[in-house]
């Protein structure tokens, strides 16, 4: 059988697609280099990624007594309060339980210990006489700062003490999140292989950063 002869122009026309095919095969195998290999390969080993850290809600609690009221009193009543704040929305949810007195109102107010301040949230009793009060509100950034600094309190009103018979300062619970923020894990990397010629020996190199 007669062998087919190609002109120089035809050989040049065929060389381009063959070289492209060789490069594609090398890239698919992760780059090339070394004895009997050729081509130029480049691949990203790791792409930068950022993963936000979920924000845990803030939890506050208070123990309510007459001794903490302003002025202090000898009330036999007592109570407890639990407050949860979503850091992302600053949404506050409060539950207060009161015993020993008939409360006429429960409020969260803004002021440091020993002082009185403005009302941030007036709670509602779940059932008359139950002694369980609940409420929700969205804090301003300034109010959230004040709460985290210990400058908010629960005030329980009664017929005998319409300005407050029981009080307790809201304090951040131990182990609760104390700040906001996100964490990120990033990594970048490149791998580069170089080679020359369609046959024979070709040098290769790999570089990576993490």
Coordinates of C-alpha atoms in Angstrom, one line a residue:
X1 CA 0.0 0.0 0.0
X2 CA 1.3 3.4 -0.9
X3 CA 2.0 5.7 2.1
X4 CA 0.3 9.0 1.9
X5 CA 2.6 12.0 1.7
X6 CA 1.6 15.4 3.3
X7 CA 2.9 18.7 2.1
X8 CA 4.6 21.1 4.6
X9 CA 1.4 23.1 4.7
X10 CA -0.8 20.1 5.5
X11 CA 1.7 19.0 8.3
X12 CA 1.5 22.5 9.8
X13 CA -2.3 22.4 9.7
X14 CA -2.4 19.1 11.5
X15 CA 0.1 20.1 14.1
X16 CA -2.2 22.7 15.8
X17 CA -5.1 20.3 16.6
X18 CA -2.8 17.6 17.7
X19 CA -1.0 20.0 20.1
X20 CA -4.3 21.2 21.5
X21 CA -5.5 17.6 22.0
X22 CA -2.2 16.8 23.8
X23 CA -2.6 19.8 26.1
X24 CA -6.2 18.8 26.9
X25 CA -5.2 15.3 27.9
X26 CA -2.3 16.6 30.1
X27 CA -4.7 19.0 31.9
X28 CA -7.2 16.2 32.4
X29 CA -4.5 14.2 34.1
X30 CA -3.4 17.0 36.4
X31 CA -0.6 18.5 34.3
X32 CA 2.4 16.9 32.7
X33 CA 6.2 16.8 32.7
X34 CA 9.1 14.4 32.8
X35 CA 10.3 11.8 30.4
X36 CA 8.3 11.5 27.2
X37 CA 5.7 14.1 28.1
X38 CA 5.0 17.5 26.8
X39 CA 2.6 20.4 27.1
X40 CA 1.7 23.2 29.5
X41 CA -0.9 22.5 32.3
X42 CA -2.3 24.8 34.9
X43 CA -4.9 23.9 37.5
X44 CA -6.2 25.5 40.7
X45 CA -5.7 23.2 43.7
X46 CA -7.8 25.2 46.1
X47 CA -10.2 28.0 45.6
X48 CA -10.6 30.7 48.2
X49 CA -13.7 30.0 50.4
X50 CA -15.3 31.9 53.2
X51 CA -17.5 30.2 55.7
X52 CA -19.5 32.4 58.1
X53 CA -19.5 31.3 61.7
X54 CA -23.0 31.0 63.0
X55 CA -23.8 33.6 65.7
X56 CA -25.1 32.2 69.0
X57 CA -27.9 34.1 70.7
X58 CA -27.1 36.1 73.9
X59 CA -28.8 34.8 77.0
X60 CA -29.4 36.9 80.1
X61 CA -31.0 36.1 83.5
X62 CA -32.0 38.0 86.6
X63 CA -33.1 37.1 90.2
X64 CA -35.8 39.5 91.4
X65 CA -36.0 40.7 95.0
X66 CA -37.3 43.7 96.9
X67 CA -33.9 44.4 98.2
X68 CA -32.8 45.4 94.7
X69 CA -35.6 47.9 94.2
X70 CA -35.1 51.6 94.3
X71 CA -35.7 52.3 97.1
X72 CA -35.2 48.8 98.7
X73 CA -38.1 47.1 100.4
X74 CA -38.8 44.0 102.5
X75 CA -41.1 42.3 100.1
X76 CA -41.6 38.5 100.6
X77 CA -42.1 38.1 96.9
X78 CA -39.4 37.0 94.4
X79 CA -39.0 36.1 90.8
X80 CA -36.7 35.1 88.0
X81 CA -36.2 36.4 84.4
X82 CA -34.8 34.9 81.3
X83 CA -34.0 37.0 78.2
X84 CA -32.7 35.8 74.8
X85 CA -31.4 38.2 72.1
X86 CA -30.8 37.2 68.5
X87 CA -27.6 39.0 67.5
X88 CA -28.5 39.1 63.8
X89 CA -31.8 40.9 64.2
X90 CA -31.5 42.2 67.8
X91 CA -34.8 40.6 68.5
X92 CA -35.4 40.2 72.3
X93 CA -37.6 37.6 73.9
X94 CA -38.3 37.7 77.6
X95 CA -40.0 35.4 80.1
X96 CA -40.5 36.4 83.8
X97 CA -41.9 34.3 86.6
X98 CA -43.2 36.1 89.8
X99 CA -44.3 34.5 93.1
X100 CA -45.3 35.7 96.5
X101 CA -47.1 38.8 95.3
X102 CA -49.8 39.8 92.9
X103 CA -48.0 41.7 90.1
X104 CA -49.8 44.4 88.3
X105 CA -47.1 44.9 85.7
X106 CA -43.6 43.7 84.6
X107 CA -41.2 45.9 82.6
X108 CA -37.7 45.8 81.3
X109 CA -36.1 49.2 81.9
X110 CA -32.8 50.7 81.1
X111 CA -30.5 51.9 84.0
X112 CA -27.5 50.7 86.0
X113 CA -28.0 49.1 89.5
X114 CA -29.3 51.6 92.0
X115 CA -30.9 53.9 89.4
X116 CA -34.2 54.0 87.6
X117 CA -34.6 54.4 83.9
X118 CA -37.0 54.5 80.9
X119 CA -39.1 51.5 79.9
X120 CA -37.8 49.4 77.0
X121 CA -40.5 46.7 77.1
X122 CA -43.7 46.1 78.9
X123 CA -44.5 42.4 79.3
X124 CA -47.9 40.7 79.2
X125 CA -49.1 38.1 81.7
X126 CA -49.9 34.9 79.9
X127 CA -53.0 34.2 82.1
X128 CA -54.3 36.5 84.8
X129 CA -52.9 35.4 88.2
X130 CA -50.4 32.9 86.6
X131 CA -47.4 35.0 87.5
X132 CA -45.8 34.3 84.1
X133 CA -45.1 37.3 82.0
X134 CA -43.7 37.3 78.4
X135 CA -42.8 39.9 75.9
X136 CA -40.8 40.6 72.7
X137 CA -39.1 43.6 71.2
X138 CA -36.5 44.7 68.7
X139 CA -33.6 46.5 70.4
X140 CA -31.7 49.4 68.9
X141 CA -28.0 49.1 68.7
X142 CA -27.6 51.4 71.6
X143 CA -30.1 49.4 73.7
X144 CA -28.2 46.1 72.9
X145 CA -25.0 47.7 74.1
X146 CA -26.6 48.8 77.3
X147 CA -28.1 45.4 77.9
X148 CA -24.7 43.7 77.4
X149 CA -23.1 46.2 79.8
X150 CA -25.5 45.2 82.6
X151 CA -27.5 48.4 82.4
X152 CA -31.0 46.9 82.0
X153 CA -33.2 45.5 84.7
X154 CA -36.6 43.8 85.2
X155 CA -39.0 45.7 87.4
X156 CA -42.2 44.1 88.9
X157 CA -45.0 46.5 89.9
X158 CA -47.7 45.8 92.4
X159 CA -50.6 47.6 94.1
X160 CA -48.5 48.1 97.2
X161 CA -45.5 49.4 95.2
X162 CA -46.8 50.9 91.9
X163 CA -43.3 52.0 90.9
X164 CA -41.6 48.6 91.6
X165 CA -41.7 46.0 94.3
X166 CA -39.2 43.5 92.9
X167 CA -36.2 44.2 90.7
X168 CA -33.3 42.3 89.2
X169 CA -30.5 43.4 87.0
X170 CA -30.2 41.4 83.7
X171 CA -26.7 39.8 83.5
X172 CA -25.1 37.9 80.6
X173 CA -25.0 34.2 81.4
X174 CA -21.6 32.6 81.7
X175 CA -20.5 30.9 78.5
X176 CA -22.8 32.9 76.3
X177 CA -21.5 34.6 73.3
X178 CA -20.1 38.1 74.1
X179 CA -19.5 39.5 70.6
X180 CA -20.4 39.4 67.0
X181 CA -18.4 38.5 63.9
X182 CA -17.6 35.9 61.3
X183 CA -14.8 33.5 60.8
X184 CA -13.4 32.6 57.5
X185 CA -11.3 29.7 56.3
X186 CA -9.4 30.5 53.1
X187 CA -6.9 28.7 51.0
X188 CA -5.4 29.3 47.6
X189 CA -3.2 27.2 45.5
X190 CA -1.9 26.8 41.9
X191 CA -0.2 24.0 40.2
X192 CA 1.8 24.7 37.0
X193 CA 3.4 22.2 34.7
X194 CA 5.5 23.3 31.7
X195 CA 6.9 21.3 28.9
X196 CA 8.3 21.8 25.4
X197 CA 8.2 19.7 22.2
X198 CA 6.0 16.9 21.1
X199 CA 8.3 14.2 22.3
X200 CA 11.4 13.6 24.4
X201 CA 12.1 15.1 27.8
X202 CA 10.3 18.1 29.2
X203 CA 10.8 19.9 32.5
X204 CA 7.9 20.3 35.0
X205 CA 7.4 22.4 38.1
X206 CA 4.7 22.7 40.8
X207 CA 4.0 25.7 42.9
X208 CA 1.4 25.9 45.7
X209 CA 0.5 28.3 48.5
X210 CA -2.0 27.7 51.4

